[in-house]
Amino acid sequence: IMNNQYKILEIFESSYYAKLAVKNNQKYINEEPFPHITFDNFLPPELADLIGEQYANFDKSDSKWKFHNNENTERYFLEDITSFSLPLKLFASSVNGRSFLSFLETLTSINHIIPDPYFIGGGAMLTSKGGYLKVHVDFNFHHKLQSWRKINALFYLNKKWKKEWKGNLELWSTDGKKKVKEIEPKFNRVVIFNTSSLSYHGQPEPINCPTNEYRKVFSAFFYSSHTYKLIGTVLFL
C-alpha cells in the first residue's frame, strides 16, 4: 500500500498525459459553451481506487470539514491540505506539480499557470442526499496569490455512483440562461474547463442518493497573473 501511495506523486510524469494534451488541444479550445473537456479513466485504476477510498472515513462531526449550507449550495469540503490523509496530500502535490501544470498549459493553451497550494474553495468535496450547487460563475481573484483563476479540474471519485442518483455537472450558456451540457460524475472521470465571468456551471438538481452515500470530488483550481480581455463576445488571453 505504501509503495502505491508514493506512485501517486508520479502519475502525471507518464508520457501518456503529454500526448493526451497535444491530441486534445483543439477539441478543448473549441468546445461549447466555453472551453472544456472530459476524460474517462484518467488516473491509473489502482491509484484512483486508493484516492477515492480516502473519503470513506468521513465523519460529519469532524470540525476539519467545512459545511456550506445556504441558498446556493449544500456540501462538505476539506481545503486544508494539512488535514488530508497521506494519499490525498500526495495527490494534491501531484496536481499542483510541474508535470500536471505542463499538461494543462498544453491542453488549454493558457500559459503561466499557477497552482493553488491553499486549495481555497477546492480540495476534497462531499455532497450528500439533497445536496446541490446552484448555477454560478466562480470567484475569479485569489488574494493570497494575487492572480486570476483560469482553470478548474474536477476529479470524480464515486466508485459505485448510479445514474438515477443524479448529481450531474451542468454547463450553461455564457449568458447564464440556458443549460447546454450535462456531465455525469462517473468514477475516475476528470472534467477540466476554463473559468471566467462567462463560465456558468453548477450541480443544481438535488442529489437523490442513499443517506450513506456521497458524491465525491477532488477539486483543483489554477491561476495566472494574466487577465482576460473581452472583445465583442470573444474572450482573449
mmCIF file of N, CA and C in Angstrom, residues 20-129:
data_model
loop_
_atom_site.group_PDB
_atom_site.id
_atom_site.type_symbol
_atom_site.label_atom_id
_atom_site.label_comp_id
_atom_site.label_asym_id
_atom_site.label_seq_id
_atom_site.Cartn_x
_atom_site.Cartn_y
_atom_site.Cartn_z
ATOM 1 N N LEU A 20 -1.803 13.053 -24.575
ATOM 2 C CA LEU A 20 -3.240 13.322 -24.455
ATOM 3 C C LEU A 20 -3.519 14.818 -24.589
ATOM 4 N N ALA A 21 -2.665 15.632 -23.991
ATOM 5 C CA ALA A 21 -2.839 17.082 -24.047
ATOM 6 C C ALA A 21 -2.675 17.610 -25.465
ATOM 7 N N VAL A 22 -1.642 17.152 -26.144
ATOM 8 C CA VAL A 22 -1.394 17.595 -27.527
ATOM 9 C C VAL A 22 -2.552 17.184 -28.432
ATOM 10 N N LYS A 23 -2.988 15.951 -28.295
ATOM 11 C CA LYS A 23 -4.051 15.406 -29.148
ATOM 12 C C LYS A 23 -5.373 16.152 -28.978
ATOM 13 N N ASN A 24 -5.649 16.658 -27.768
ATOM 14 C CA ASN A 24 -6.965 17.221 -27.466
ATOM 15 C C ASN A 24 -6.983 18.742 -27.330
ATOM 16 N N ASN A 25 -5.887 19.407 -27.687
ATOM 17 C CA ASN A 25 -5.814 20.856 -27.540
ATOM 18 C C ASN A 25 -6.915 21.577 -28.312
ATOM 19 N N GLN A 26 -7.076 21.273 -29.581
ATOM 20 C CA GLN A 26 -8.082 21.971 -30.394
ATOM 21 C C GLN A 26 -9.504 21.590 -29.980
ATOM 22 N N LYS A 27 -9.688 20.354 -29.599
ATOM 23 C CA LYS A 27 -11.002 19.919 -29.113
ATOM 24 C C LYS A 27 -11.381 20.712 -27.875
ATOM 25 N N TYR A 28 -10.435 20.879 -26.956
ATOM 26 C CA TYR A 28 -10.679 21.637 -25.732
ATOM 27 C C TYR A 28 -11.068 23.080 -26.055
ATOM 28 N N ILE A 29 -10.268 23.719 -26.861
ATOM 29 C CA ILE A 29 -10.459 25.142 -27.161
ATOM 30 C C ILE A 29 -11.802 25.409 -27.842
ATOM 31 N N ASN A 30 -12.239 24.472 -28.678
ATOM 32 C CA ASN A 30 -13.429 24.709 -29.499
ATOM 33 C C ASN A 30 -14.738 24.188 -28.911
ATOM 34 N N GLU A 31 -14.683 23.612 -27.716
ATOM 35 C CA GLU A 31 -15.911 23.087 -27.115
ATOM 36 C C GLU A 31 -16.842 24.223 -26.706
ATOM 37 N N GLU A 32 -18.145 23.913 -26.710
ATOM 38 C CA GLU A 32 -19.179 24.861 -26.275
ATOM 39 C C GLU A 32 -19.800 24.362 -24.970
ATOM 40 N N PRO A 33 -20.243 25.274 -24.093
ATOM 41 C CA PRO A 33 -20.410 26.719 -24.281
ATOM 42 C C PRO A 33 -19.147 27.530 -23.977
ATOM 43 N N PHE A 34 -18.130 26.893 -23.411
ATOM 44 C CA PHE A 34 -16.831 27.518 -23.177
ATOM 45 C C PHE A 34 -15.803 26.389 -23.177
ATOM 46 N N PRO A 35 -14.534 26.695 -23.350
ATOM 47 C CA PRO A 35 -13.539 25.625 -23.473
ATOM 48 C C PRO A 35 -13.576 24.646 -22.297
ATOM 49 N N HIS A 36 -13.676 23.359 -22.622
ATOM 50 C CA HIS A 36 -13.707 22.331 -21.585
ATOM 51 C C HIS A 36 -13.453 20.974 -22.222
ATOM 52 N N ILE A 37 -13.251 19.970 -21.388
ATOM 53 C CA ILE A 37 -13.083 18.603 -21.884
ATOM 54 C C ILE A 37 -13.356 17.624 -20.747
ATOM 55 N N THR A 38 -13.738 16.414 -21.118
ATOM 56 C CA THR A 38 -13.951 15.324 -20.175
ATOM 57 C C THR A 38 -13.061 14.156 -20.574
ATOM 58 N N PHE A 39 -12.326 13.613 -19.619
ATOM 59 C CA PHE A 39 -11.526 12.405 -19.851
ATOM 60 C C PHE A 39 -11.997 11.313 -18.899
ATOM 61 N N ASP A 40 -12.291 10.139 -19.429
ATOM 62 C CA ASP A 40 -12.644 8.995 -18.597
ATOM 63 C C ASP A 40 -11.409 8.140 -18.333
ATOM 64 N N ASN A 41 -11.462 7.371 -17.230
ATOM 65 C CA ASN A 41 -10.335 6.514 -16.844
ATOM 66 C C ASN A 41 -9.037 7.316 -16.844
ATOM 67 N N PHE A 42 -9.100 8.488 -16.235
ATOM 68 C CA PHE A 42 -7.998 9.447 -16.328
ATOM 69 C C PHE A 42 -6.783 9.051 -15.493
ATOM 70 N N LEU A 43 -7.010 8.505 -14.313
ATOM 71 C CA LEU A 43 -5.922 8.103 -13.435
ATOM 72 C C LEU A 43 -5.718 6.593 -13.525
ATOM 73 N N PRO A 44 -4.526 6.083 -13.243
ATOM 74 C CA PRO A 44 -4.340 4.633 -13.176
ATOM 75 C C PRO A 44 -5.374 4.049 -12.211
ATOM 76 N N PRO A 45 -6.084 2.983 -12.604
ATOM 77 C CA PRO A 45 -7.220 2.470 -11.817
ATOM 78 C C PRO A 45 -6.919 2.214 -10.349
ATOM 79 N N GLU A 46 -5.772 1.597 -10.066
ATOM 80 C CA GLU A 46 -5.477 1.263 -8.669
ATOM 81 C C GLU A 46 -5.225 2.512 -7.831
ATOM 82 N N LEU A 47 -4.730 3.578 -8.475
ATOM 83 C CA LEU A 47 -4.499 4.820 -7.741
ATOM 84 C C LEU A 47 -5.791 5.616 -7.591
ATOM 85 N N ALA A 48 -6.666 5.556 -8.581
ATOM 86 C CA ALA A 48 -7.983 6.186 -8.450
ATOM 87 C C ALA A 48 -8.748 5.539 -7.299
ATOM 88 N N ASP A 49 -8.644 4.213 -7.186
ATOM 89 C CA ASP A 49 -9.276 3.498 -6.072
ATOM 90 C C ASP A 49 -8.727 3.989 -4.739
ATOM 91 N N LEU A 50 -7.421 4.070 -4.663
ATOM 92 C CA LEU A 50 -6.761 4.460 -3.420
ATOM 93 C C LEU A 50 -7.144 5.876 -3.008
ATOM 94 N N ILE A 51 -7.181 6.789 -3.958
ATOM 95 C CA ILE A 51 -7.538 8.177 -3.655
ATOM 96 C C ILE A 51 -9.005 8.273 -3.241
ATOM 97 N N GLY A 52 -9.885 7.572 -3.964
ATOM 98 C CA GLY A 52 -11.305 7.596 -3.636
ATOM 99 C C GLY A 52 -11.601 7.028 -2.260
ATOM 100 N N GLU A 53 -10.837 6.028 -1.851
ATOM 101 C CA GLU A 53 -11.044 5.393 -0.543
ATOM 102 C C GLU A 53 -10.773 6.344 0.618
ATOM 103 N N GLN A 54 -10.069 7.427 0.362
ATOM 104 C CA GLN A 54 -9.722 8.367 1.429
ATOM 105 C C GLN A 54 -10.929 9.137 1.952
ATOM 106 N N TYR A 55 -12.041 9.055 1.221
ATOM 107 C CA TYR A 55 -13.262 9.734 1.655
ATOM 108 C C TYR A 55 -14.117 8.829 2.547
ATOM 109 N N ALA A 56 -13.740 7.552 2.646
ATOM 110 C CA ALA A 56 -14.585 6.548 3.291
ATOM 111 C C ALA A 56 -14.802 6.812 4.781
ATOM 112 N N ASN A 57 -13.821 7.401 5.453
ATOM 113 C CA ASN A 57 -13.925 7.604 6.898
ATOM 114 C C ASN A 57 -14.483 8.973 7.261
ATOM 115 N N PHE A 58 -15.148 9.613 6.308
ATOM 116 C CA PHE A 58 -15.727 10.933 6.562
ATOM 117 C C PHE A 58 -16.723 10.876 7.723
ATOM 118 N N ASP A 59 -16.611 11.867 8.614
ATOM 119 C CA ASP A 59 -17.490 11.973 9.775
ATOM 120 C C ASP A 59 -18.035 13.401 9.818
ATOM 121 N N LYS A 60 -19.353 13.529 9.777
ATOM 122 C CA LYS A 60 -19.967 14.860 9.762
ATOM 123 C C LYS A 60 -19.569 15.699 10.970
ATOM 124 N N SER A 61 -19.223 15.037 12.070
ATOM 125 C CA SER A 61 -18.888 15.768 13.288
ATOM 126 C C SER A 61 -17.441 16.258 13.304
ATOM 127 N N ASP A 62 -16.668 15.879 12.294
ATOM 128 C CA ASP A 62 -15.259 16.288 12.210
ATOM 129 C C ASP A 62 -15.183 17.767 11.846
ATOM 130 N N SER A 63 -14.688 18.572 12.770
ATOM 131 C CA SER A 63 -14.677 20.029 12.578
ATOM 132 C C SER A 63 -13.711 20.472 11.485
ATOM 133 N N LYS A 64 -12.824 19.571 11.026
ATOM 134 C CA LYS A 64 -11.904 19.931 9.953
ATOM 135 C C LYS A 64 -12.654 20.145 8.638
ATOM 136 N N TRP A 65 -13.773 19.438 8.494
ATOM 137 C CA TRP A 65 -14.588 19.577 7.282
ATOM 138 C C TRP A 65 -15.536 20.761 7.444
ATOM 139 N N LYS A 66 -15.549 21.645 6.462
ATOM 140 C CA LYS A 66 -16.479 22.767 6.469
ATOM 141 C C LYS A 66 -17.793 22.333 5.827
ATOM 142 N N PHE A 67 -18.883 22.907 6.282
ATOM 143 C CA PHE A 67 -20.193 22.585 5.715
ATOM 144 C C PHE A 67 -20.817 23.862 5.193
ATOM 145 N N HIS A 68 -20.975 23.938 3.886
ATOM 146 C CA HIS A 68 -21.673 25.066 3.281
ATOM 147 C C HIS A 68 -23.139 24.693 3.133
ATOM 148 N N ASN A 69 -23.994 25.438 3.772
ATOM 149 C CA ASN A 69 -25.429 25.163 3.722
ATOM 150 C C ASN A 69 -26.173 26.484 3.645
ATOM 151 N N ASN A 70 -26.463 26.903 2.407
ATOM 152 C CA ASN A 70 -27.174 28.158 2.203
ATOM 153 C C ASN A 70 -28.035 28.045 0.951
ATOM 154 N N GLU A 71 -28.562 29.150 0.487
ATOM 155 C CA GLU A 71 -29.471 29.101 -0.661
ATOM 156 C C GLU A 71 -28.765 28.705 -1.953
ATOM 157 N N ASN A 72 -27.450 28.801 -1.966
ATOM 158 C CA ASN A 72 -26.696 28.496 -3.184
ATOM 159 C C ASN A 72 -26.087 27.101 -3.211
ATOM 160 N N THR A 73 -25.823 26.530 -2.044
ATOM 161 C CA THR A 73 -25.153 25.232 -2.024
ATOM 162 C C THR A 73 -25.382 24.484 -0.717
ATOM 163 N N GLU A 74 -25.194 23.173 -0.784
ATOM 164 C CA GLU A 74 -25.191 22.337 0.412
ATOM 165 C C GLU A 74 -24.181 21.220 0.184
ATOM 166 N N ARG A 75 -23.012 21.314 0.802
ATOM 167 C CA ARG A 75 -21.971 20.311 0.633
ATOM 168 C C ARG A 75 -20.881 20.481 1.682
ATOM 169 N N TYR A 76 -20.097 19.421 1.874
ATOM 170 C CA TYR A 76 -18.967 19.407 2.782
ATOM 171 C C TYR A 76 -17.678 19.531 1.975
ATOM 172 N N PHE A 77 -16.673 20.201 2.552
ATOM 173 C CA PHE A 77 -15.396 20.231 1.850
ATOM 174 C C PHE A 77 -14.237 20.413 2.831
ATOM 175 N N LEU A 78 -13.097 19.900 2.421
ATOM 176 C CA LEU A 78 -11.879 19.967 3.214
ATOM 177 C C LEU A 78 -10.799 20.564 2.325
ATOM 178 N N GLU A 79 -10.430 21.820 2.606
ATOM 179 C CA GLU A 79 -9.464 22.505 1.754
ATOM 180 C C GLU A 79 -8.090 22.637 2.406
ATOM 181 N N ASP A 80 -7.993 22.342 3.702
ATOM 182 C CA ASP A 80 -6.720 22.467 4.425
ATOM 183 C C ASP A 80 -5.886 21.215 4.190
ATOM 184 N N ILE A 81 -4.856 21.342 3.383
ATOM 185 C CA ILE A 81 -4.046 20.191 2.997
ATOM 186 C C ILE A 81 -3.377 19.521 4.200
ATOM 187 N N THR A 82 -3.166 20.260 5.280
ATOM 188 C CA THR A 82 -2.541 19.659 6.465
ATOM 189 C C THR A 82 -3.475 18.664 7.148
ATOM 190 N N SER A 83 -4.765 18.701 6.797
ATOM 191 C CA SER A 83 -5.729 17.755 7.361
ATOM 192 C C SER A 83 -6.019 16.584 6.424
ATOM 193 N N PHE A 84 -5.389 16.578 5.247
ATOM 194 C CA PHE A 84 -5.578 15.468 4.306
ATOM 195 C C PHE A 84 -4.887 14.217 4.825
ATOM 196 N N SER A 85 -5.404 13.055 4.417
ATOM 197 C CA SER A 85 -4.682 11.806 4.619
ATOM 198 C C SER A 85 -3.449 11.830 3.719
ATOM 199 N N LEU A 86 -2.503 10.914 3.952
ATOM 200 C CA LEU A 86 -1.275 10.907 3.151
ATOM 201 C C LEU A 86 -1.565 10.760 1.655
ATOM 202 N N PRO A 87 -2.411 9.809 1.225
ATOM 203 C CA PRO A 87 -2.682 9.707 -0.213
ATOM 204 C C PRO A 87 -3.264 10.994 -0.810
ATOM 205 N N LEU A 88 -4.128 11.688 -0.058
ATOM 206 C CA LEU A 88 -4.689 12.946 -0.564
ATOM 207 C C LEU A 88 -3.627 14.044 -0.612
ATOM 208 N N LYS A 89 -2.718 14.049 0.377
ATOM 209 C CA LYS A 89 -1.617 15.022 0.340
ATOM 210 C C LYS A 89 -0.747 14.791 -0.895
ATOM 211 N N LEU A 90 -0.478 13.525 -1.180
ATOM 212 C CA LEU A 90 0.351 13.192 -2.339
ATOM 213 C C LEU A 90 -0.356 13.572 -3.640
ATOM 214 N N PHE A 91 -1.677 13.329 -3.692
ATOM 215 C CA PHE A 91 -2.431 13.682 -4.893
ATOM 216 C C PHE A 91 -2.473 15.200 -5.073
ATOM 217 N N ALA A 92 -2.656 15.919 -3.971
ATOM 218 C CA ALA A 92 -2.648 17.385 -4.036
ATOM 219 C C ALA A 92 -1.312 17.888 -4.575
ATOM 220 N N SER A 93 -0.217 17.287 -4.111
ATOM 221 C CA SER A 93 1.110 17.668 -4.603
ATOM 222 C C SER A 93 1.260 17.355 -6.086
ATOM 223 N N SER A 94 0.678 16.233 -6.493
ATOM 224 C CA SER A 94 0.785 15.819 -7.888
ATOM 225 C C SER A 94 0.033 16.764 -8.824
ATOM 226 N N VAL A 95 -1.192 17.143 -8.457
ATOM 227 C CA VAL A 95 -1.963 18.030 -9.334
ATOM 228 C C VAL A 95 -1.414 19.453 -9.323
ATOM 229 N N ASN A 96 -0.646 19.797 -8.294
ATOM 230 C CA ASN A 96 -0.027 21.123 -8.243
ATOM 231 C C ASN A 96 1.413 21.112 -8.751
ATOM 232 N N GLY A 97 1.857 19.943 -9.241
ATOM 233 C CA GLY A 97 3.244 19.799 -9.651
ATOM 234 C C GLY A 97 3.503 20.147 -11.102
ATOM 235 N N ARG A 98 4.772 20.173 -11.447
ATOM 236 C CA ARG A 98 5.232 20.597 -12.768
ATOM 237 C C ARG A 98 4.572 19.814 -13.910
ATOM 238 N N SER A 99 4.492 18.491 -13.766
ATOM 239 C CA SER A 99 4.003 17.668 -14.874
ATOM 240 C C SER A 99 2.539 17.958 -15.196
ATOM 241 N N PHE A 100 1.708 18.112 -14.148
ATOM 242 C CA PHE A 100 0.290 18.391 -14.418
ATOM 243 C C PHE A 100 0.106 19.817 -14.921
ATOM 244 N N LEU A 101 0.895 20.743 -14.442
ATOM 245 C CA LEU A 101 0.820 22.116 -14.954
ATOM 246 C C LEU A 101 1.191 22.158 -16.437
ATOM 247 N N SER A 102 2.199 21.400 -16.820
ATOM 248 C CA SER A 102 2.584 21.333 -18.236
ATOM 249 C C SER A 102 1.466 20.719 -19.067
ATOM 250 N N PHE A 103 0.837 19.679 -18.525
ATOM 251 C CA PHE A 103 -0.312 19.059 -19.189
ATOM 252 C C PHE A 103 -1.415 20.090 -19.430
ATOM 253 N N LEU A 104 -1.734 20.867 -18.396
ATOM 254 C CA LEU A 104 -2.806 21.863 -18.510
ATOM 255 C C LEU A 104 -2.455 22.964 -19.509
ATOM 256 N N GLU A 105 -1.226 23.434 -19.473
ATOM 257 C CA GLU A 105 -0.834 24.502 -20.397
ATOM 258 C C GLU A 105 -0.907 24.032 -21.848
ATOM 259 N N THR A 106 -0.488 22.794 -22.096
ATOM 260 C CA THR A 106 -0.558 22.247 -23.459
ATOM 261 C C THR A 106 -2.000 22.021 -23.881
ATOM 262 N N LEU A 107 -2.799 21.495 -22.980
ATOM 263 C CA LEU A 107 -4.206 21.206 -23.293
ATOM 264 C C LEU A 107 -4.996 22.475 -23.565
ATOM 265 N N THR A 108 -4.826 23.490 -22.734
ATOM 266 C CA THR A 108 -5.684 24.673 -22.774
ATOM 267 C C THR A 108 -5.118 25.840 -23.574
ATOM 268 N N SER A 109 -3.829 25.809 -23.872
ATOM 269 C CA SER A 109 -3.117 26.940 -24.492
ATOM 270 C C SER A 109 -3.086 28.168 -23.589
ATOM 271 N N ILE A 110 -3.300 27.966 -22.299
ATOM 272 C CA ILE A 110 -3.159 29.048 -21.324
ATOM 273 C C ILE A 110 -1.767 28.927 -20.705
ATOM 274 N N ASN A 111 -0.975 29.977 -20.800
ATOM 275 C CA ASN A 111 0.388 29.933 -20.291
ATOM 276 C C ASN A 111 0.507 30.532 -18.890
ATOM 277 N N HIS A 112 1.641 30.302 -18.263
ATOM 278 C CA HIS A 112 1.977 30.887 -16.961
ATOM 279 C C HIS A 112 0.984 30.467 -15.874
ATOM 280 N N ILE A 113 0.592 29.210 -15.895
ATOM 281 C CA ILE A 113 -0.373 28.707 -14.919
ATOM 282 C C ILE A 113 0.280 28.579 -13.541
ATOM 283 N N ILE A 114 -0.473 29.014 -12.528
ATOM 284 C CA ILE A 114 -0.027 28.966 -11.137
ATOM 285 C C ILE A 114 -0.964 28.049 -10.359
ATOM 286 N N PRO A 115 -0.425 27.052 -9.626
ATOM 287 C CA PRO A 115 -1.292 26.195 -8.806
ATOM 288 C C PRO A 115 -1.679 26.905 -7.509
ATOM 289 N N ASP A 116 -2.667 26.379 -6.821
ATOM 290 C CA ASP A 116 -3.095 26.954 -5.546
ATOM 291 C C ASP A 116 -2.766 25.990 -4.408
ATOM 292 N N PRO A 117 -1.681 26.216 -3.671
ATOM 293 C CA PRO A 117 -1.341 25.327 -2.560
ATOM 294 C C PRO A 117 -2.316 25.420 -1.394
ATOM 295 N N TYR A 118 -3.162 26.457 -1.398
ATOM 296 C CA TYR A 118 -4.136 26.650 -0.325
ATOM 297 C C TYR A 118 -5.456 25.918 -0.612
ATOM 298 N N PHE A 119 -5.682 25.538 -1.858
ATOM 299 C CA PHE A 119 -6.926 24.882 -2.277
ATOM 300 C C PHE A 119 -8.157 25.655 -1.799
ATOM 301 N N ILE A 120 -8.090 26.966 -1.893
ATOM 302 C CA ILE A 120 -9.219 27.788 -1.457
ATOM 303 C C ILE A 120 -10.445 27.502 -2.322
ATOM 304 N N GLY A 121 -11.533 27.114 -1.673
ATOM 305 C CA GLY A 121 -12.766 26.774 -2.376
ATOM 306 C C GLY A 121 -12.741 25.409 -3.021
ATOM 307 N N GLY A 122 -11.617 24.695 -2.880
ATOM 308 C CA GLY A 122 -11.496 23.389 -3.537
ATOM 309 C C GLY A 122 -11.085 22.303 -2.561
ATOM 310 N N GLY A 123 -10.256 21.374 -3.032
ATOM 311 C CA GLY A 123 -9.828 20.260 -2.205
ATOM 312 C C GLY A 123 -10.802 19.100 -2.276
ATOM 313 N N ALA A 124 -10.929 18.373 -1.172
ATOM 314 C CA ALA A 124 -11.831 17.218 -1.102
ATOM 315 C C ALA A 124 -13.250 17.704 -0.844
ATOM 316 N N MET A 125 -14.192 17.231 -1.671
ATOM 317 C CA MET A 125 -15.586 17.668 -1.546
ATOM 318 C C MET A 125 -16.530 16.478 -1.482
ATOM 319 N N LEU A 126 -17.559 16.605 -0.643
ATOM 320 C CA LEU A 126 -18.578 15.577 -0.499
ATOM 321 C C LEU A 126 -19.954 16.221 -0.522
ATOM 322 N N THR A 127 -20.851 15.669 -1.319
ATOM 323 C CA THR A 127 -22.228 16.145 -1.351
ATOM 324 C C THR A 127 -23.140 14.975 -1.024
ATOM 325 N N SER A 128 -24.002 15.166 -0.043
ATOM 326 C CA SER A 128 -24.871 14.088 0.422
ATOM 327 C C SER A 128 -26.276 14.216 -0.169
ATOM 328 N N LYS A 129 -27.159 13.322 0.203
ATOM 329 C CA LYS A 129 -28.539 13.311 -0.290
ATOM 330 C C LYS A 129 -29.176 14.689 -0.120
#
